[in-house]
Each structure stands twice: as C-alpha cells, then as structure tokens.
Amino acid sequence: MSERPDRRPSPAPSERRLGWRRPASAPVTPPAGPPASTPPPAPPAAAPPNHHRSVIDSAVYRDGRRIASPTSLADTFRQLREQPDGMAWIGLHRPTEPELHSLAAEFNLHELAVEDALEAHQRPKLERYGDTLFVVLRAARYLDAQEEVEFSELHIFVGPDFLITVRHGGAPNLSSVRRRMEKTPELLRLGPEAALYAILDSVVDGYAPVVEGVQTDIDEIETEVFRGDPAVSRRIYELSREMVEFQRATRPLVGMLHGLMAGFAKYGTDEELQRYLRDVADHVTHTSERVDGFRQALTEILTVNATLVSQQQNAEMRALAEAGFEQNEEIKKISSWAAILFAPTLVGTIYGMNFETMPELKWAAGYPFAILLMAVVCVSLYVIFKKRDWL
C-alpha cells in the first residue's frame, strides 16, 4: 500500500506481520522547510449520519492497550493518524455503502474486496491485495429451541496498522474477542495479525457446540428411524442441507490456514502466533472431518430409512392383499349359498302363482316333482361350488 500524504508514517520494516510486511524501500521522509510550511492533513472523511447503527466498536491501540475509543469513523481516522505506532480495530455490523467507501478511501481497500463485503453471500476465502489481507469466514451457532444451525458471514480487512471486521449475522460475538485480547496486551501488542488469530480462534471454537448439537440430533434421528416416525425423513433432509452449509464453512478454512502457515517464514510471523495458528488449524481439520462424517452418516441413515419405509409399505400391501383375498373367499361363499338358495326360491315362486290355468296345478305328481327339482338343482350347485373351492 503506497503512502498517502494524509496518513501517518508506516511502521518500521522490521515489524512482523502475518502474511505481509511494509516495504523497507518506502520510508516516510519529513517534509523540507519550516513547520509552518507543512500542508495541513486532509480533512477526515465524513462519517455517515447513521454510523451509530453499524459501528459496534471502534478503538485505537498502542503497545497492546486501548488509548482511544472514537465515537465515529472520522474520529478513528484522525486519532490513528496522531499515533505513529497505533493500531485501529473497527467493528461493523451490516455497514452502509458510504461507510465502507470511507474506510476504503482511508485505508486503500481494494474495490473488489469492498464489493464482496457489501454484498456478502461469499464462501470462505483469503485474498491479498497489496499489503492488505481480506478474509471471509462463515460462523455458525446451534439453536437449541429450533434444533437448527444458523450461519452468518464475517469479512475481515487486515492491514499493517488496522483491522476492520464486517459482520452479516449474529455470530460470532466479537465483543468478547476484543475483551479477551484487551486482557492480554502482550498478545495484542503483536499487531492486527494477533487480532485476526483471535477472531479465527473464536469462529472455530464456535463450531464445537454446533458439532455437539448435530451429534445429538443424529442420535435422535437414528432412534426415530427405527421407531418408524413418519416425520423423520423431513428432519434428515433438513439436517443434511445444514451439513452441506457446514462443509462449505469449514472445508475452505483448512486450506486458508495452511496457506497462512506456509507464509510464516516468508513474512516473519511471530513464533507465538505460529503456535496459535497451528492450534486453530488442528481444530479446523478435526471439525471438518467430523462434518464430513456427519454427512456420510446422514446419507446412510436416509438409505436405511428408505429401506425401512419400503419394507413397511410392502408389509402393508401384503396385509391389504391378504385381507382382500379373505374378503374374496367370503364373497364366494356368500355368492354360492345365495345361488343355491335362489334355485328353490325360483321354483317355489313359479308354483306359487295363483293362476287359474296352469298345467301342473291339477297334476298329482306336481308337488313331489317340484320338491325333487329343488333338491336336484341345490345339490348340483353345491357339488359344482365345492369342486371350485367356493364352499
């Protein structure tokens, strides 16, 4: 980042930074002539009228201790210029476009990084723009009441003498990170990269409760699957989608942290920070492996659930088929007896008609013949139905 006339001098080239170092060839030369001829510094950028809604905390530090708590971005810029060895830590929550543009003008932030911070919806990544590092993180937290995982986005600009955080969502709690760092000035004294480590550590530590919550959900889902709960399929699907998001949040972090560690020797990163970042990288790797395991387990559970549902449906279809077969058997029996009883009813009905002229009315063998006819028809039908196993 080139020096601007309205910015304070750069830190000494020997100062260690995580992933960058100010060029030693760009010292600031005091202006020639009497002090009265020194041009006044450019006026600070005007803070937007609603800065109090998005600027969560802004502070200037020197030697690891807070020396100023400006109430606006303009005050922060001014006080940072007045501190040759100071560092600004600015925390924003869903900032407006004018606020980010004022920060970009003051700290020479790249327009592409500013655009990403405004639009959000970025995947975790680490990019370098000159001596400024742009980091995107996806924080997560587990909501016990809803049994859901909520994700939020965090953008971080890290420069030689500043750190800017832009949050889109409720996590992580950067106020606690700032308080923890202020209680350990010997760590904060290492500069913006120490604050970056603390934020990375907070985001990664925030994954642990999520992992535990998801593990509990998976245990409950396994119980519900074998219990035959019909609503478990939807729960498996929703949790699988959350694990996809979790993978997108954790998997890129592994490569990002290894990239930072690869630059330890090149950029002369402090040994204490090297140990801290290696510890964070170990935790991220462990979390990423757990998330991969969760997704695989959910896939297997979904397969088992589909198999059990299919078996249950087959059993129900078999039961319906057996019930239908039994009903058919009963209907055949009823139909057979109805046909048997219908034959004598038909004969009796014909001979029971009260007509004057009927050939059989005065026939002496008419009654025995009718009875015999009824018996023959009934026996014949019974034999036929019995052979067909209807009776």
Tab-separated table of C-alpha atoms in Angstrom:
chain	number	residue	atom	x	y	z
A	1	MET	CA	0.000	0.000	0.000
A	2	SER	CA	1.573	3.284	-1.043
A	3	GLU	CA	1.871	6.096	1.458
A	4	ARG	CA	-0.676	8.849	1.246
A	5	PRO	CA	0.059	12.361	2.490
A	6	ASP	CA	-2.825	12.298	4.943
A	7	ARG	CA	-1.833	9.025	6.598
A	8	ARG	CA	0.631	8.579	9.434
A	9	PRO	CA	4.089	7.054	8.789
A	10	SER	CA	4.346	3.320	8.222
A	11	PRO	CA	5.614	1.024	10.957
A	12	ALA	CA	9.231	0.026	10.788
A	13	PRO	CA	10.019	-2.611	8.185
A	14	SER	CA	11.310	-4.936	10.861
A	15	GLU	CA	7.899	-5.138	12.448
A	16	ARG	CA	6.481	-8.633	11.983
A	17	ARG	CA	3.147	-9.143	10.253
A	18	LEU	CA	1.057	-12.190	9.420
A	19	GLY	CA	1.193	-12.525	5.664
A	20	TRP	CA	2.619	-9.114	4.802
A	21	ARG	CA	5.336	-6.615	5.601
A	22	ARG	CA	5.575	-2.980	4.736
A	23	PRO	CA	8.261	-2.454	2.089
A	24	ALA	CA	11.523	-1.262	3.560
A	25	SER	CA	12.071	0.861	0.491
A	26	ALA	CA	9.195	3.186	1.264
A	27	PRO	CA	10.259	5.229	4.299
A	28	VAL	CA	8.465	8.433	5.017
A	29	THR	CA	10.727	11.476	4.526
A	30	PRO	CA	9.919	14.503	6.668
A	31	PRO	CA	8.893	17.497	4.580
A	32	ALA	CA	11.576	20.102	3.959
A	33	GLY	CA	11.235	23.641	5.217
A	34	PRO	CA	9.882	25.134	8.396
A	35	PRO	CA	6.961	23.514	10.109
A	36	ALA	CA	4.723	26.395	9.163
A	37	SER	CA	5.005	25.425	5.513
A	38	THR	CA	3.814	21.883	6.154
A	39	PRO	CA	0.474	21.448	4.457
A	40	PRO	CA	-2.313	20.557	6.850
A	41	PRO	CA	-3.602	16.992	6.736
A	42	ALA	CA	-6.558	16.316	4.562
A	43	PRO	CA	-9.856	16.547	6.403
A	44	PRO	CA	-11.134	13.183	7.586
A	45	ALA	CA	-13.875	11.548	5.657
A	46	ALA	CA	-17.269	12.478	6.946
A	47	ALA	CA	-18.983	9.740	8.874
A	48	PRO	CA	-22.374	8.711	7.560
A	49	PRO	CA	-25.342	10.024	9.537
A	50	ASN	CA	-26.376	6.547	10.692
A	51	HIS	CA	-22.895	5.339	11.725
A	52	HIS	CA	-24.103	4.602	15.231
A	53	ARG	CA	-26.266	1.824	13.873
A	54	SER	CA	-23.473	-0.176	12.260
A	55	VAL	CA	-20.265	0.792	14.099
A	56	ILE	CA	-20.356	-1.632	17.015
A	57	ASP	CA	-16.980	-0.659	18.468
A	58	SER	CA	-14.025	1.374	17.298
A	59	ALA	CA	-10.760	1.696	19.169
A	60	VAL	CA	-7.176	2.789	18.714
A	61	TYR	CA	-4.464	0.722	20.420
A	62	ARG	CA	-0.832	1.365	21.132
A	63	ASP	CA	1.533	-1.189	22.590
A	64	GLY	CA	-1.388	-3.597	23.053
A	65	ARG	CA	-3.545	-1.206	25.115
A	66	ARG	CA	-6.580	0.819	24.186
A	67	ILE	CA	-5.760	4.507	24.177
A	68	ALA	CA	-8.868	5.878	22.465
A	69	SER	CA	-12.467	4.913	21.831
A	70	PRO	CA	-13.650	7.144	18.977
A	71	THR	CA	-17.364	7.577	18.523
A	72	SER	CA	-17.235	7.851	14.734
A	73	LEU	CA	-15.178	6.647	11.822
A	74	ALA	CA	-13.873	10.158	11.218
A	75	ASP	CA	-12.583	10.366	14.794
A	76	THR	CA	-10.969	6.964	14.391
A	77	PHE	CA	-9.137	8.084	11.264
A	78	ARG	CA	-7.955	11.269	12.945
A	79	GLN	CA	-6.720	9.616	16.126
A	80	LEU	CA	-4.977	6.855	14.186
A	81	ARG	CA	-3.026	9.465	12.226
A	82	GLU	CA	-1.920	11.004	15.512
A	83	GLN	CA	-0.458	7.693	16.771
A	84	PRO	CA	2.731	6.716	14.883
A	85	ASP	CA	2.722	3.221	16.403
A	86	GLY	CA	-1.042	2.791	16.828
A	87	MET	CA	-3.465	0.250	15.504
A	88	ALA	CA	-7.172	0.716	14.757
A	89	TRP	CA	-9.712	-2.051	15.340
A	90	ILE	CA	-13.082	-1.174	13.829
A	91	GLY	CA	-16.070	-3.467	14.229
A	92	LEU	CA	-19.050	-3.022	11.888
A	93	HIS	CA	-22.384	-4.794	11.593
A	94	ARG	CA	-24.077	-4.585	8.184
A	95	PRO	CA	-22.422	-1.259	7.286
A	96	THR	CA	-23.807	1.100	4.692
A	97	GLU	CA	-22.127	1.725	1.357
A	98	PRO	CA	-20.886	5.213	2.333
A	99	GLU	CA	-19.269	3.805	5.478
A	100	LEU	CA	-17.345	1.139	3.585
A	101	HIS	CA	-16.343	3.624	0.911
A	102	SER	CA	-14.969	5.976	3.559
A	103	LEU	CA	-12.951	3.080	5.005
A	104	ALA	CA	-11.744	2.149	1.528
A	105	ALA	CA	-10.596	5.713	0.877
A	106	GLU	CA	-8.781	5.911	4.214
A	107	PHE	CA	-7.054	2.525	4.156
A	108	ASN	CA	-6.761	1.936	0.400
A	109	LEU	CA	-9.020	-1.107	0.435
A	110	HIS	CA	-9.426	-2.844	-2.888
A	111	GLU	CA	-12.728	-2.185	-4.608
A	112	LEU	CA	-13.367	-5.901	-5.212
A	113	ALA	CA	-12.979	-6.693	-1.516
A	114	VAL	CA	-15.262	-3.774	-0.628
A	115	GLU	CA	-17.854	-5.046	-3.092
A	116	ASP	CA	-17.708	-8.517	-1.537
A	117	ALA	CA	-18.124	-7.045	1.942
A	118	LEU	CA	-21.182	-5.080	0.812
A	119	GLU	CA	-22.939	-7.905	-0.999
A	120	ALA	CA	-21.966	-10.715	1.390
A	121	HIS	CA	-23.005	-14.279	0.407
A	122	GLN	CA	-19.360	-15.222	-0.102
A	123	ARG	CA	-17.626	-18.518	0.505
A	124	PRO	CA	-14.742	-18.594	2.992
A	125	LYS	CA	-11.596	-17.323	1.325
A	126	LEU	CA	-8.327	-15.485	1.857
A	127	GLU	CA	-7.043	-12.937	-0.652
A	128	ARG	CA	-4.159	-10.478	-0.657
A	129	TYR	CA	-4.440	-7.006	-2.106
A	130	GLY	CA	-1.027	-5.436	-1.737
A	131	ASP	CA	-0.287	-5.228	1.975
A	132	THR	CA	-3.930	-5.766	2.914
A	133	LEU	CA	-5.337	-9.187	3.684
A	134	PHE	CA	-9.025	-9.853	3.013
A	135	VAL	CA	-10.559	-12.818	4.854
A	136	VAL	CA	-14.094	-14.189	4.611
A	137	LEU	CA	-15.333	-16.546	7.334
A	138	ARG	CA	-18.610	-18.387	7.895
A	139	ALA	CA	-19.530	-18.555	11.561
A	140	ALA	CA	-22.117	-20.987	12.894
A	141	ARG	CA	-24.150	-21.421	16.047
A	142	TYR	CA	-26.591	-24.086	17.187
A	143	LEU	CA	-30.120	-23.006	18.133
A	144	ASP	CA	-31.344	-25.425	20.796
A	145	ALA	CA	-35.000	-24.371	20.659
A	146	GLN	CA	-35.330	-24.882	16.896
A	147	GLU	CA	-32.704	-27.648	16.726
A	148	GLU	CA	-31.195	-25.825	13.755
A	149	VAL	CA	-27.796	-24.488	12.725
A	150	GLU	CA	-27.647	-20.781	11.935
A	151	PHE	CA	-24.859	-19.440	9.733
A	152	SER	CA	-23.542	-15.891	9.463
A	153	GLU	CA	-20.826	-14.217	7.445
A	154	LEU	CA	-17.792	-12.276	8.622
A	155	HIS	CA	-15.458	-10.174	6.449
A	156	ILE	CA	-12.094	-9.037	7.801
A	157	PHE	CA	-9.695	-6.472	6.382
A	158	VAL	CA	-6.232	-6.731	7.921
A	159	GLY	CA	-3.581	-4.130	7.188
A	160	PRO	CA	-0.284	-3.066	8.721
A	161	ASP	CA	-1.997	-0.822	11.271
A	162	PHE	CA	-5.694	-1.637	11.132
A	163	LEU	CA	-8.209	-4.437	11.390
A	164	ILE	CA	-11.785	-3.993	10.154
A	165	THR	CA	-14.494	-6.566	10.770
A	166	VAL	CA	-17.781	-6.543	8.852
A	167	ARG	CA	-20.432	-8.860	10.252
A	168	HIS	CA	-23.516	-10.083	8.403
A	169	GLY	CA	-25.402	-12.013	11.070
A	170	GLY	CA	-25.384	-12.575	14.807
A	171	ALA	CA	-22.243	-14.692	15.169
A	172	PRO	CA	-19.534	-14.622	16.277
A	173	ASN	CA	-19.551	-12.429	19.379
A	174	LEU	CA	-16.603	-10.195	18.552
A	175	SER	CA	-17.123	-8.092	21.680
A	176	SER	CA	-15.934	-10.999	23.796
A	177	VAL	CA	-12.973	-11.495	21.447
A	178	ARG	CA	-11.995	-7.860	21.836
A	179	ARG	CA	-12.301	-8.033	25.634
A	180	ARG	CA	-10.174	-11.167	25.743
A	181	MET	CA	-7.478	-9.554	23.640
A	182	GLU	CA	-7.519	-6.377	25.732
A	183	LYS	CA	-6.892	-8.515	28.818
A	184	THR	CA	-3.742	-9.903	27.160
A	185	PRO	CA	-1.925	-6.814	25.846
A	186	GLU	CA	1.246	-8.810	25.329
A	187	LEU	CA	-0.617	-10.703	22.587
A	188	LEU	CA	-2.433	-7.697	21.155
A	189	ARG	CA	0.932	-5.915	21.019
A	190	LEU	CA	1.839	-8.204	18.117
A	191	GLY	CA	-0.476	-6.189	15.884
A	192	PRO	CA	-3.531	-6.752	13.675
A	193	GLU	CA	-2.491	-10.322	12.896
A	194	ALA	CA	-2.931	-11.186	16.596
A	195	ALA	CA	-6.491	-9.867	16.458
A	196	LEU	CA	-7.036	-11.907	13.293
A	197	TYR	CA	-5.849	-15.010	15.141
A	198	ALA	CA	-8.270	-14.294	17.992
A	199	ILE	CA	-11.177	-13.951	15.562
A	200	LEU	CA	-10.244	-17.156	13.750
A	201	ASP	CA	-9.993	-18.932	17.087
A	202	SER	CA	-13.424	-17.623	18.145
A	203	VAL	CA	-15.073	-18.723	14.896
A	204	VAL	CA	-13.512	-22.194	15.077
A	205	ASP	CA	-14.346	-22.577	18.782
A	206	GLY	CA	-17.932	-21.672	17.899
A	207	TYR	CA	-18.103	-24.782	15.733
A	208	ALA	CA	-17.717	-27.090	18.766
A	209	PRO	CA	-21.253	-26.542	20.201
A	210	VAL	CA	-22.638	-26.960	16.692
A	211	VAL	CA	-20.849	-30.290	16.310
A	212	GLU	CA	-22.195	-31.497	19.653
A	213	GLY	CA	-25.725	-30.350	18.807
A	214	VAL	CA	-25.644	-32.071	15.426
A	215	GLN	CA	-24.305	-35.275	17.018
A	216	THR	CA	-27.265	-35.244	19.423
A	217	ASP	CA	-29.665	-34.682	16.519
A	218	ILE	CA	-28.212	-37.603	14.595
A	219	ASP	CA	-28.561	-39.887	17.646
A	220	GLU	CA	-32.205	-38.833	17.992
A	221	ILE	CA	-32.804	-39.343	14.276
A	222	GLU	CA	-31.434	-42.897	14.435
A	223	THR	CA	-33.881	-43.674	17.242
A	224	GLU	CA	-36.767	-42.144	15.313
A	225	VAL	CA	-35.863	-44.072	12.159
A	226	PHE	CA	-36.090	-47.465	13.849
A	227	ARG	CA	-39.171	-46.353	15.754
A	228	GLY	CA	-40.893	-45.689	12.434
A	229	ASP	CA	-41.578	-41.988	12.940
A	230	PRO	CA	-43.090	-40.722	9.632
A	231	ALA	CA	-41.702	-37.182	10.127
A	232	VAL	CA	-38.075	-38.307	10.379
A	233	SER	CA	-37.450	-38.129	6.622
A	234	ARG	CA	-38.002	-34.383	6.593
A	235	ARG	CA	-35.708	-33.922	9.571
A	236	ILE	CA	-32.956	-35.954	7.884
A	237	TYR	CA	-33.267	-33.859	4.732
A	238	GLU	CA	-33.117	-30.541	6.606
A	239	LEU	CA	-30.124	-31.618	8.675
A	240	SER	CA	-28.358	-32.865	5.538
A	241	ARG	CA	-28.764	-29.430	3.959
A	242	GLU	CA	-27.311	-27.818	7.077
A	243	MET	CA	-24.333	-30.163	6.910
A	244	VAL	CA	-23.744	-29.118	3.310
A	245	GLU	CA	-23.594	-25.496	4.513
A	246	PHE	CA	-21.360	-26.547	7.394
A	247	GLN	CA	-18.977	-28.221	4.958
A	248	ARG	CA	-18.842	-25.041	2.890
A	249	ALA	CA	-17.948	-23.126	6.044
A	250	THR	CA	-15.244	-25.434	7.395
A	251	ARG	CA	-13.573	-27.135	4.440
A	252	PRO	CA	-12.082	-23.960	2.833
A	253	LEU	CA	-10.708	-22.920	6.237
A	254	VAL	CA	-8.292	-25.828	6.204
A	255	GLY	CA	-6.630	-24.571	3.040
A	256	MET	CA	-6.742	-20.953	4.211
A	257	LEU	CA	-4.913	-21.677	7.452
A	258	HIS	CA	-2.365	-23.874	5.732
A	259	GLY	CA	-1.769	-21.006	3.322
A	260	LEU	CA	-1.120	-18.665	6.229
A	261	MET	CA	1.232	-21.179	7.829
A	262	ALA	CA	3.105	-21.573	4.564
A	263	GLY	CA	3.945	-17.861	4.724
A	264	PHE	CA	5.361	-17.945	8.262
A	265	ALA	CA	8.983	-17.897	7.139
A	266	LYS	CA	8.427	-15.500	4.245
A	267	TYR	CA	6.683	-12.847	6.303
A	268	GLY	CA	8.479	-13.388	9.604
A	269	THR	CA	5.390	-14.228	11.643
A	270	ASP	CA	5.893	-14.177	15.392
A	271	GLU	CA	6.601	-17.644	16.799
A	272	GLU	CA	3.869	-17.344	19.409
A	273	LEU	CA	1.300	-16.605	16.703
A	274	GLN	CA	2.621	-19.509	14.683
A	275	ARG	CA	1.807	-21.863	17.545
A	276	TYR	CA	-1.648	-20.345	17.982
A	277	LEU	CA	-2.477	-20.604	14.287
A	278	ARG	CA	-1.278	-24.204	14.141
A	279	ASP	CA	-3.603	-24.983	17.037
A	280	VAL	CA	-6.521	-23.333	15.210
A	281	ALA	CA	-5.648	-25.283	12.053
A	282	ASP	CA	-5.735	-28.550	14.026
A	283	HIS	CA	-9.168	-27.705	15.398
A	284	VAL	CA	-10.470	-26.791	11.948
A	285	THR	CA	-9.178	-30.054	10.483
A	286	HIS	CA	-10.840	-32.035	13.264
A	287	THR	CA	-14.129	-30.162	12.809
A	288	SER	CA	-14.058	-30.603	9.037
A	289	GLU	CA	-13.538	-34.349	9.444
A	290	ARG	CA	-16.440	-34.530	11.907
A	291	VAL	CA	-18.708	-32.665	9.488
A	292	ASP	CA	-17.735	-34.990	6.640
A	293	GLY	CA	-18.568	-37.911	8.927
A	294	PHE	CA	-21.945	-36.380	9.783
A	295	ARG	CA	-22.872	-36.001	6.143
A	296	GLN	CA	-21.886	-39.585	5.399
A	297	ALA	CA	-23.845	-40.811	8.420
A	298	LEU	CA	-26.940	-38.863	7.342
A	299	THR	CA	-26.683	-40.347	3.858
A	300	GLU	CA	-26.570	-43.847	5.320
A	301	ILE	CA	-29.428	-43.085	7.720
A	302	LEU	CA	-31.504	-41.789	4.820
A	303	THR	CA	-30.834	-45.012	2.924
A	304	VAL	CA	-31.777	-47.138	5.941
A	305	ASN	CA	-34.913	-45.060	6.469
A	306	ALA	CA	-35.917	-45.505	2.816
A	307	THR	CA	-35.396	-49.265	3.161
A	308	LEU	CA	-37.468	-49.422	6.333
A	309	VAL	CA	-40.225	-47.328	4.783
A	310	SER	CA	-40.214	-49.597	1.733
A	311	GLN	CA	-40.417	-52.683	3.940
A	312	GLN	CA	-43.254	-51.144	5.916
A	313	GLN	CA	-45.117	-50.307	2.716
A	314	ASN	CA	-44.581	-53.833	1.421
A	315	ALA	CA	-45.917	-55.253	4.681
A	316	GLU	CA	-48.953	-53.009	4.473
A	317	MET	CA	-49.556	-54.002	0.851
A	318	ARG	CA	-49.212	-57.662	1.814
A	319	ALA	CA	-51.686	-57.215	4.636
A	320	LEU	CA	-54.108	-55.470	2.274
A	321	ALA	CA	-53.698	-58.243	-0.272
A	322	GLU	CA	-54.336	-60.906	2.370
A	323	ALA	CA	-57.376	-59.014	3.608
A	324	GLY	CA	-58.645	-58.714	0.041
A	325	PHE	CA	-58.110	-62.440	-0.527
A	326	GLU	CA	-60.033	-63.289	2.618
A	327	GLN	CA	-62.836	-60.965	1.545
A	328	ASN	CA	-62.956	-62.656	-1.857
A	329	GLU	CA	-63.229	-66.051	-0.170
A	330	GLU	CA	-66.086	-64.846	1.971
A	331	ILE	CA	-67.809	-63.276	-1.028
A	332	LYS	CA	-67.534	-66.542	-2.955
A	333	LYS	CA	-69.109	-68.457	-0.095
A	334	ILE	CA	-71.887	-65.952	0.243
A	335	SER	CA	-72.479	-65.947	-3.509
A	336	SER	CA	-72.513	-69.754	-3.630
A	337	TRP	CA	-75.101	-70.089	-0.891
A	338	ALA	CA	-77.131	-67.300	-2.432
A	339	ALA	CA	-77.178	-69.190	-5.751
A	340	ILE	CA	-78.118	-72.437	-4.002
A	341	LEU	CA	-80.977	-70.795	-2.134
A	342	PHE	CA	-82.084	-68.917	-5.223
A	343	ALA	CA	-82.934	-72.147	-7.143
A	344	PRO	CA	-85.697	-73.452	-4.798
A	345	THR	CA	-86.916	-69.893	-4.349
A	346	LEU	CA	-87.351	-69.625	-8.106
A	347	VAL	CA	-89.202	-72.957	-8.378
A	348	GLY	CA	-91.411	-72.193	-5.384
A	349	THR	CA	-92.184	-68.768	-6.763
A	350	ILE	CA	-93.320	-70.190	-10.101
A	351	TYR	CA	-95.520	-72.837	-8.487
A	352	GLY	CA	-96.865	-70.392	-6.007
A	353	MET	CA	-98.501	-68.187	-8.609
A	354	ASN	CA	-102.305	-68.207	-8.335
A	355	PHE	CA	-103.351	-68.581	-11.965
A	356	GLU	CA	-106.490	-70.500	-12.925
A	357	THR	CA	-104.895	-72.155	-15.901
A	358	MET	CA	-101.625	-73.862	-15.073
A	359	PRO	CA	-100.765	-77.336	-16.368
A	360	GLU	CA	-99.223	-78.535	-13.122
A	361	LEU	CA	-101.933	-77.346	-10.726
A	362	LYS	CA	-104.059	-80.475	-11.078
A	363	TRP	CA	-101.126	-82.832	-11.623
A	364	ALA	CA	-100.883	-85.429	-8.861
A	365	ALA	CA	-97.076	-85.652	-9.080
A	366	GLY	CA	-96.619	-81.871	-9.276
A	367	TYR	CA	-95.648	-81.322	-5.631
A	368	PRO	CA	-93.116	-84.199	-5.426
A	369	PHE	CA	-91.689	-83.115	-8.765
A	370	ALA	CA	-91.220	-79.523	-7.549
A	371	ILE	CA	-89.528	-80.705	-4.368
A	372	LEU	CA	-87.305	-83.069	-6.326
A	373	LEU	CA	-86.438	-80.342	-8.814
A	374	MET	CA	-85.431	-78.017	-5.975
A	375	ALA	CA	-83.278	-80.679	-4.384
A	376	VAL	CA	-81.556	-81.643	-7.641
A	377	VAL	CA	-80.729	-78.047	-8.509
A	378	CYS	CA	-79.451	-77.254	-4.998
A	379	VAL	CA	-77.296	-80.391	-4.800
A	380	SER	CA	-75.944	-79.828	-8.282
A	381	LEU	CA	-74.938	-76.247	-7.431
A	382	TYR	CA	-73.409	-77.349	-4.142
A	383	VAL	CA	-71.291	-80.008	-5.890
A	384	ILE	CA	-70.153	-77.510	-8.534
A	385	PHE	CA	-69.170	-74.824	-5.977
A	386	LYS	CA	-67.464	-77.398	-3.772
A	387	LYS	CA	-65.291	-78.593	-6.627
A	388	ARG	CA	-64.221	-74.971	-7.242
A	389	ASP	CA	-63.422	-74.478	-3.546
A	390	TRP	CA	-66.020	-71.801	-3.199
A	391	LEU	CA	-67.512	-73.661	-0.228
